[in-house]
Amino acid sequence: MDGFLVALVISFGVIFVAELGDKSQLMALTFATRFKPVPVLIGITVATAIVHLASVAIGYGLNAALPTGWISLIAGLAFLAFGAWTLRGDKLTEEEKRKAEKTGKSAIIAVGVAFFLAELGDKTMLATITLATKYGWFGTWLGSTLGMVAADALAILVGRLLGRHLPEKAIRYGAAVLFAICGLWLIFEAVAELS
């Protein structure tokens, strides 16, 4: 159970931070202006659960195929890259804004499909793959899914209460620093193991 809790807490924290200021949060905020919050959260949760399940399957498979020292090194470098990616920031394209603004028969389906497509290849998917190579698949899947849903729920709540999004620059810098710390920690761990 210890490994499960570690995977759950770490993946929740990493994905929550990675999601702050991400385009998915902007999409959640946009959808929440068109639909009620609960169907938006259901759509986000279903899409996230599916994408992150595929992510942990990939990460778990990589873990079985590669030695742990090399996995830690690759994961550390990936986290440094995620930090740089986070500094760059995300913006919704005009097409993504149009998708988020479209109304359909079912808000859950509209939100779910948009989030599923937006998350494929996104940094949170790649971070989940990376985390699954290091920790157990179930705790990573559950933690990463809950972390993303919590961050998007925060965007919806803050957006609805204040009518504005969180201070983007401060969030971006904070998330980038946390990614860099995690990346350096994994690299030091890998160097110690490979020496």
PDB file of C-alpha atoms in Angstrom:
ATOM      1  CA  MET A   1       0.000   0.000   0.000  1.00  0.00           C
ATOM      2  CA  ASP A   2       2.951   2.318   0.601  1.00  0.00           C
ATOM      3  CA  GLY A   3       3.921   2.288  -3.090  1.00  0.00           C
ATOM      4  CA  PHE A   4       0.342   3.017  -4.089  1.00  0.00           C
ATOM      5  CA  LEU A   5       0.117   6.056  -1.801  1.00  0.00           C
ATOM      6  CA  VAL A   6       3.481   7.401  -2.968  1.00  0.00           C
ATOM      7  CA  ALA A   7       2.429   7.026  -6.616  1.00  0.00           C
ATOM      8  CA  LEU A   8      -0.946   8.615  -5.876  1.00  0.00           C
ATOM      9  CA  VAL A   9       0.445  11.640  -4.021  1.00  0.00           C
ATOM     10  CA  ILE A  10       3.375  12.311  -6.353  1.00  0.00           C
ATOM     11  CA  SER A  11       1.378  11.913  -9.560  1.00  0.00           C
ATOM     12  CA  PHE A  12      -1.456  14.046  -8.162  1.00  0.00           C
ATOM     13  CA  GLY A  13       0.976  16.821  -7.226  1.00  0.00           C
ATOM     14  CA  VAL A  14       2.978  16.744 -10.451  1.00  0.00           C
ATOM     15  CA  ILE A  15      -0.051  16.680 -12.747  1.00  0.00           C
ATOM     16  CA  PHE A  16      -1.945  19.290 -10.700  1.00  0.00           C
ATOM     17  CA  VAL A  17       1.005  21.672 -10.994  1.00  0.00           C
ATOM     18  CA  ALA A  18       1.571  20.823 -14.675  1.00  0.00           C
ATOM     19  CA  GLU A  19      -2.063  21.561 -15.449  1.00  0.00           C
ATOM     20  CA  LEU A  20      -2.029  25.043 -13.887  1.00  0.00           C
ATOM     21  CA  GLY A  21      -2.072  27.551 -16.714  1.00  0.00           C
ATOM     22  CA  ASP A  22      -2.266  24.768 -19.327  1.00  0.00           C
ATOM     23  CA  LYS A  23      -4.544  25.004 -22.355  1.00  0.00           C
ATOM     24  CA  SER A  24      -6.794  22.344 -20.805  1.00  0.00           C
ATOM     25  CA  GLN A  25      -7.542  24.720 -17.956  1.00  0.00           C
ATOM     26  CA  LEU A  26      -8.407  27.422 -20.456  1.00  0.00           C
ATOM     27  CA  MET A  27     -10.702  24.964 -22.254  1.00  0.00           C
ATOM     28  CA  ALA A  28     -12.367  24.018 -18.936  1.00  0.00           C
ATOM     29  CA  LEU A  29     -12.970  27.685 -18.205  1.00  0.00           C
ATOM     30  CA  THR A  30     -14.422  28.250 -21.678  1.00  0.00           C
ATOM     31  CA  PHE A  31     -16.709  25.225 -21.443  1.00  0.00           C
ATOM     32  CA  ALA A  32     -17.879  26.321 -17.995  1.00  0.00           C
ATOM     33  CA  THR A  33     -19.141  29.587 -19.467  1.00  0.00           C
ATOM     34  CA  ARG A  34     -21.355  27.610 -21.886  1.00  0.00           C
ATOM     35  CA  PHE A  35     -22.396  24.601 -19.806  1.00  0.00           C
ATOM     36  CA  LYS A  36     -23.113  23.790 -16.179  1.00  0.00           C
ATOM     37  CA  PRO A  37     -19.964  22.886 -14.185  1.00  0.00           C
ATOM     38  CA  VAL A  38     -20.962  19.285 -13.335  1.00  0.00           C
ATOM     39  CA  PRO A  39     -21.307  18.013 -16.949  1.00  0.00           C
ATOM     40  CA  VAL A  40     -18.047  19.806 -17.796  1.00  0.00           C
ATOM     41  CA  LEU A  41     -16.263  18.029 -14.919  1.00  0.00           C
ATOM     42  CA  ILE A  42     -17.764  14.670 -15.907  1.00  0.00           C
ATOM     43  CA  GLY A  43     -16.541  15.103 -19.488  1.00  0.00           C
ATOM     44  CA  ILE A  44     -13.082  16.144 -18.285  1.00  0.00           C
ATOM     45  CA  THR A  45     -12.907  13.202 -15.872  1.00  0.00           C
ATOM     46  CA  VAL A  46     -13.895  10.579 -18.452  1.00  0.00           C
ATOM     47  CA  ALA A  47     -11.496  11.905 -21.097  1.00  0.00           C
ATOM     48  CA  THR A  48      -8.652  12.264 -18.609  1.00  0.00           C
ATOM     49  CA  ALA A  49      -9.186   8.782 -17.180  1.00  0.00           C
ATOM     50  CA  ILE A  50      -8.966   7.244 -20.662  1.00  0.00           C
ATOM     51  CA  VAL A  51      -5.908   9.220 -21.807  1.00  0.00           C
ATOM     52  CA  HIS A  52      -4.052   8.645 -18.539  1.00  0.00           C
ATOM     53  CA  LEU A  53      -4.883   4.930 -18.567  1.00  0.00           C
ATOM     54  CA  ALA A  54      -3.190   4.684 -21.960  1.00  0.00           C
ATOM     55  CA  SER A  55      -0.302   6.775 -20.609  1.00  0.00           C
ATOM     56  CA  VAL A  56       0.347   4.528 -17.621  1.00  0.00           C
ATOM     57  CA  ALA A  57       0.143   1.454 -19.846  1.00  0.00           C
ATOM     58  CA  ILE A  58       2.897   2.912 -22.038  1.00  0.00           C
ATOM     59  CA  GLY A  59       4.966   3.931 -19.000  1.00  0.00           C
ATOM     60  CA  TYR A  60       4.497   0.571 -17.297  1.00  0.00           C
ATOM     61  CA  GLY A  61       5.575  -1.201 -20.491  1.00  0.00           C
ATOM     62  CA  LEU A  62       8.688   0.974 -20.738  1.00  0.00           C
ATOM     63  CA  ASN A  63       9.526   0.206 -17.109  1.00  0.00           C
ATOM     64  CA  ALA A  64       9.447  -3.520 -17.828  1.00  0.00           C
ATOM     65  CA  ALA A  65      11.730  -3.092 -20.848  1.00  0.00           C
ATOM     66  CA  LEU A  66      14.386  -0.701 -19.497  1.00  0.00           C
ATOM     67  CA  PRO A  67      16.708  -0.801 -16.442  1.00  0.00           C
ATOM     68  CA  THR A  68      15.590   1.525 -13.612  1.00  0.00           C
ATOM     69  CA  GLY A  69      18.740   3.691 -13.656  1.00  0.00           C
ATOM     70  CA  TRP A  70      18.209   4.623 -17.282  1.00  0.00           C
ATOM     71  CA  ILE A  71      14.505   5.187 -16.684  1.00  0.00           C
ATOM     72  CA  SER A  72      15.319   7.633 -13.869  1.00  0.00           C
ATOM     73  CA  LEU A  73      17.793   9.461 -16.095  1.00  0.00           C
ATOM     74  CA  ILE A  74      15.323   9.702 -18.994  1.00  0.00           C
ATOM     75  CA  ALA A  75      12.534  10.719 -16.600  1.00  0.00           C
ATOM     76  CA  GLY A  76      14.723  13.422 -15.061  1.00  0.00           C
ATOM     77  CA  LEU A  77      15.599  14.844 -18.466  1.00  0.00           C
ATOM     78  CA  ALA A  78      11.928  14.686 -19.456  1.00  0.00           C
ATOM     79  CA  PHE A  79      10.945  16.642 -16.337  1.00  0.00           C
ATOM     80  CA  LEU A  80      13.526  19.320 -17.159  1.00  0.00           C
ATOM     81  CA  ALA A  81      11.984  19.507 -20.641  1.00  0.00           C
ATOM     82  CA  PHE A  82       8.491  19.762 -19.104  1.00  0.00           C
ATOM     83  CA  GLY A  83       9.758  22.670 -17.004  1.00  0.00           C
ATOM     84  CA  ALA A  84      10.993  24.456 -20.121  1.00  0.00           C
ATOM     85  CA  TRP A  85       7.714  23.656 -21.907  1.00  0.00           C
ATOM     86  CA  THR A  86       5.792  25.107 -18.963  1.00  0.00           C
ATOM     87  CA  LEU A  87       7.815  28.338 -19.105  1.00  0.00           C
ATOM     88  CA  ARG A  88       6.877  28.691 -22.756  1.00  0.00           C
ATOM     89  CA  GLY A  89       3.191  28.626 -21.784  1.00  0.00           C
ATOM     90  CA  ASP A  90       0.089  27.412 -23.587  1.00  0.00           C
ATOM     91  CA  LYS A  91      -2.545  29.335 -25.477  1.00  0.00           C
ATOM     92  CA  LEU A  92      -5.733  28.101 -27.061  1.00  0.00           C
ATOM     93  CA  THR A  93      -5.686  28.203 -30.843  1.00  0.00           C
ATOM     94  CA  GLU A  94      -8.668  29.680 -32.646  1.00  0.00           C
ATOM     95  CA  GLU A  95      -9.801  26.159 -33.605  1.00  0.00           C
ATOM     96  CA  GLU A  96      -9.604  24.992 -29.963  1.00  0.00           C
ATOM     97  CA  LYS A  97     -11.611  28.058 -28.876  1.00  0.00           C
ATOM     98  CA  ARG A  98     -14.277  27.270 -31.500  1.00  0.00           C
ATOM     99  CA  LYS A  99     -14.482  23.647 -30.340  1.00  0.00           C
ATOM    100  CA  ALA A 100     -14.842  24.763 -26.736  1.00  0.00           C
ATOM    101  CA  GLU A 101     -17.572  27.260 -27.667  1.00  0.00           C
ATOM    102  CA  LYS A 102     -19.683  24.842 -29.727  1.00  0.00           C
ATOM    103  CA  THR A 103     -22.832  23.589 -28.155  1.00  0.00           C
ATOM    104  CA  GLY A 104     -23.935  20.060 -28.808  1.00  0.00           C
ATOM    105  CA  LYS A 105     -26.653  17.709 -27.694  1.00  0.00           C
ATOM    106  CA  SER A 106     -24.606  16.580 -24.767  1.00  0.00           C
ATOM    107  CA  ALA A 107     -22.169  18.768 -22.863  1.00  0.00           C
ATOM    108  CA  ILE A 108     -20.463  15.675 -21.452  1.00  0.00           C
ATOM    109  CA  ILE A 109     -19.745  14.281 -24.914  1.00  0.00           C
ATOM    110  CA  ALA A 110     -18.637  17.653 -26.307  1.00  0.00           C
ATOM    111  CA  VAL A 111     -16.289  18.288 -23.381  1.00  0.00           C
ATOM    112  CA  GLY A 112     -15.054  14.682 -23.283  1.00  0.00           C
ATOM    113  CA  VAL A 113     -14.153  14.552 -26.977  1.00  0.00           C
ATOM    114  CA  ALA A 114     -12.485  17.972 -26.925  1.00  0.00           C
ATOM    115  CA  PHE A 115     -10.420  17.102 -23.843  1.00  0.00           C
ATOM    116  CA  PHE A 116      -9.481  13.671 -25.162  1.00  0.00           C
ATOM    117  CA  LEU A 117      -8.130  15.175 -28.370  1.00  0.00           C
ATOM    118  CA  ALA A 118      -6.426  18.088 -26.594  1.00  0.00           C
ATOM    119  CA  GLU A 119      -4.625  15.801 -24.136  1.00  0.00           C
ATOM    120  CA  LEU A 120      -3.123  13.427 -26.709  1.00  0.00           C
ATOM    121  CA  GLY A 121       0.592  14.222 -26.706  1.00  0.00           C
ATOM    122  CA  ASP A 122       0.182  17.025 -24.147  1.00  0.00           C
ATOM    123  CA  LYS A 123       2.733  17.493 -21.365  1.00  0.00           C
ATOM    124  CA  THR A 124       0.381  15.982 -18.773  1.00  0.00           C
ATOM    125  CA  MET A 125       0.120  12.804 -20.848  1.00  0.00           C
ATOM    126  CA  LEU A 126       3.899  12.664 -21.239  1.00  0.00           C
ATOM    127  CA  ALA A 127       4.405  13.389 -17.531  1.00  0.00           C
ATOM    128  CA  THR A 128       2.010  10.551 -16.670  1.00  0.00           C
ATOM    129  CA  ILE A 129       3.980   8.164 -18.898  1.00  0.00           C
ATOM    130  CA  THR A 130       7.160   9.276 -17.150  1.00  0.00           C
ATOM    131  CA  LEU A 131       5.663   8.848 -13.675  1.00  0.00           C
ATOM    132  CA  ALA A 132       4.352   5.372 -14.536  1.00  0.00           C
ATOM    133  CA  THR A 133       7.887   4.227 -15.389  1.00  0.00           C
ATOM    134  CA  LYS A 134       8.923   5.075 -11.828  1.00  0.00           C
ATOM    135  CA  TYR A 135       5.850   4.268  -9.727  1.00  0.00           C
ATOM    136  CA  GLY A 136       2.989   1.754  -9.831  1.00  0.00           C
ATOM    137  CA  TRP A 137       0.495   2.084 -12.646  1.00  0.00           C
ATOM    138  CA  PHE A 138      -2.719   2.229 -10.597  1.00  0.00           C
ATOM    139  CA  GLY A 139      -1.599   4.896  -8.128  1.00  0.00           C
ATOM    140  CA  THR A 140      -0.109   6.931 -10.968  1.00  0.00           C
ATOM    141  CA  TRP A 141      -3.272   6.629 -13.061  1.00  0.00           C
ATOM    142  CA  LEU A 142      -5.572   7.557 -10.188  1.00  0.00           C
ATOM    143  CA  GLY A 143      -3.341  10.385  -8.925  1.00  0.00           C
ATOM    144  CA  SER A 144      -2.747  11.895 -12.362  1.00  0.00           C
ATOM    145  CA  THR A 145      -6.440  11.738 -13.242  1.00  0.00           C
ATOM    146  CA  LEU A 146      -7.474  13.318  -9.941  1.00  0.00           C
ATOM    147  CA  GLY A 147      -4.712  15.945 -10.223  1.00  0.00           C
ATOM    148  CA  MET A 148      -5.862  17.058 -13.650  1.00  0.00           C
ATOM    149  CA  VAL A 149      -9.543  17.088 -12.716  1.00  0.00           C
ATOM    150  CA  ALA A 150      -8.772  19.058  -9.535  1.00  0.00           C
ATOM    151  CA  ALA A 151      -6.752  21.659 -11.455  1.00  0.00           C
ATOM    152  CA  ASP A 152      -9.472  22.026 -14.080  1.00  0.00           C
ATOM    153  CA  ALA A 153     -12.165  22.209 -11.376  1.00  0.00           C
ATOM    154  CA  LEU A 154     -10.133  24.990  -9.751  1.00  0.00           C
ATOM    155  CA  ALA A 155     -10.076  26.884 -13.056  1.00  0.00           C
ATOM    156  CA  ILE A 156     -13.835  26.498 -13.399  1.00  0.00           C
ATOM    157  CA  LEU A 157     -14.465  27.617  -9.820  1.00  0.00           C
ATOM    158  CA  VAL A 158     -12.101  30.581  -9.903  1.00  0.00           C
ATOM    159  CA  GLY A 159     -13.280  31.566 -13.358  1.00  0.00           C
ATOM    160  CA  ARG A 160     -16.910  31.480 -12.315  1.00  0.00           C
ATOM    161  CA  LEU A 161     -16.260  33.351  -9.054  1.00  0.00           C
ATOM    162  CA  LEU A 162     -13.836  35.982 -10.300  1.00  0.00           C
ATOM    163  CA  GLY A 163     -14.514  36.054 -14.025  1.00  0.00           C
ATOM    164  CA  ARG A 164     -10.729  35.882 -14.657  1.00  0.00           C
ATOM    165  CA  HIS A 165      -8.075  33.177 -14.729  1.00  0.00           C
ATOM    166  CA  LEU A 166      -5.268  32.741 -12.204  1.00  0.00           C
ATOM    167  CA  PRO A 167      -2.128  34.938 -12.555  1.00  0.00           C
ATOM    168  CA  GLU A 168      -0.631  33.038 -15.462  1.00  0.00           C
ATOM    169  CA  LYS A 169       2.989  34.192 -15.225  1.00  0.00           C
ATOM    170  CA  ALA A 170       3.468  33.325 -11.535  1.00  0.00           C
ATOM    171  CA  ILE A 171       1.842  29.923 -11.999  1.00  0.00           C
ATOM    172  CA  ARG A 172       4.007  29.165 -15.033  1.00  0.00           C
ATOM    173  CA  TYR A 173       7.226  30.014 -13.191  1.00  0.00           C
ATOM    174  CA  GLY A 174       6.225  28.059 -10.092  1.00  0.00           C
ATOM    175  CA  ALA A 175       5.301  24.977 -12.112  1.00  0.00           C
ATOM    176  CA  ALA A 176       8.545  25.188 -14.114  1.00  0.00           C
ATOM    177  CA  VAL A 177      10.602  25.330 -10.900  1.00  0.00           C
ATOM    178  CA  LEU A 178       8.790  22.291  -9.471  1.00  0.00           C
ATOM    179  CA  PHE A 179       9.391  20.349 -12.688  1.00  0.00           C
ATOM    180  CA  ALA A 180      13.082  21.296 -12.595  1.00  0.00           C
ATOM    181  CA  ILE A 181      13.413  20.167  -8.959  1.00  0.00           C
ATOM    182  CA  CYS A 182      11.768  16.815  -9.753  1.00  0.00           C
ATOM    183  CA  GLY A 183      13.945  16.423 -12.846  1.00  0.00           C
ATOM    184  CA  LEU A 184      17.188  17.138 -11.003  1.00  0.00           C
ATOM    185  CA  TRP A 185      16.206  14.785  -8.199  1.00  0.00           C
ATOM    186  CA  LEU A 186      15.583  11.954 -10.692  1.00  0.00           C
ATOM    187  CA  ILE A 187      18.855  12.666 -12.503  1.00  0.00           C
ATOM    188  CA  PHE A 188      20.859  12.551  -9.245  1.00  0.00           C
ATOM    189  CA  GLU A 189      19.086   9.307  -8.341  1.00  0.00           C
ATOM    190  CA  ALA A 190      19.956   7.838 -11.745  1.00  0.00           C
ATOM    191  CA  VAL A 191      23.614   8.883 -11.563  1.00  0.00           C
ATOM    192  CA  ALA A 192      23.915   7.275  -8.132  1.00  0.00           C
ATOM    193  CA  GLU A 193      22.316   4.059  -9.403  1.00  0.00           C
ATOM    194  CA  LEU A 194      24.329   3.898 -12.639  1.00  0.00           C
ATOM    195  CA  SER A 195      27.679   4.618 -10.908  1.00  0.00           C
TER     196      SER A 195
END
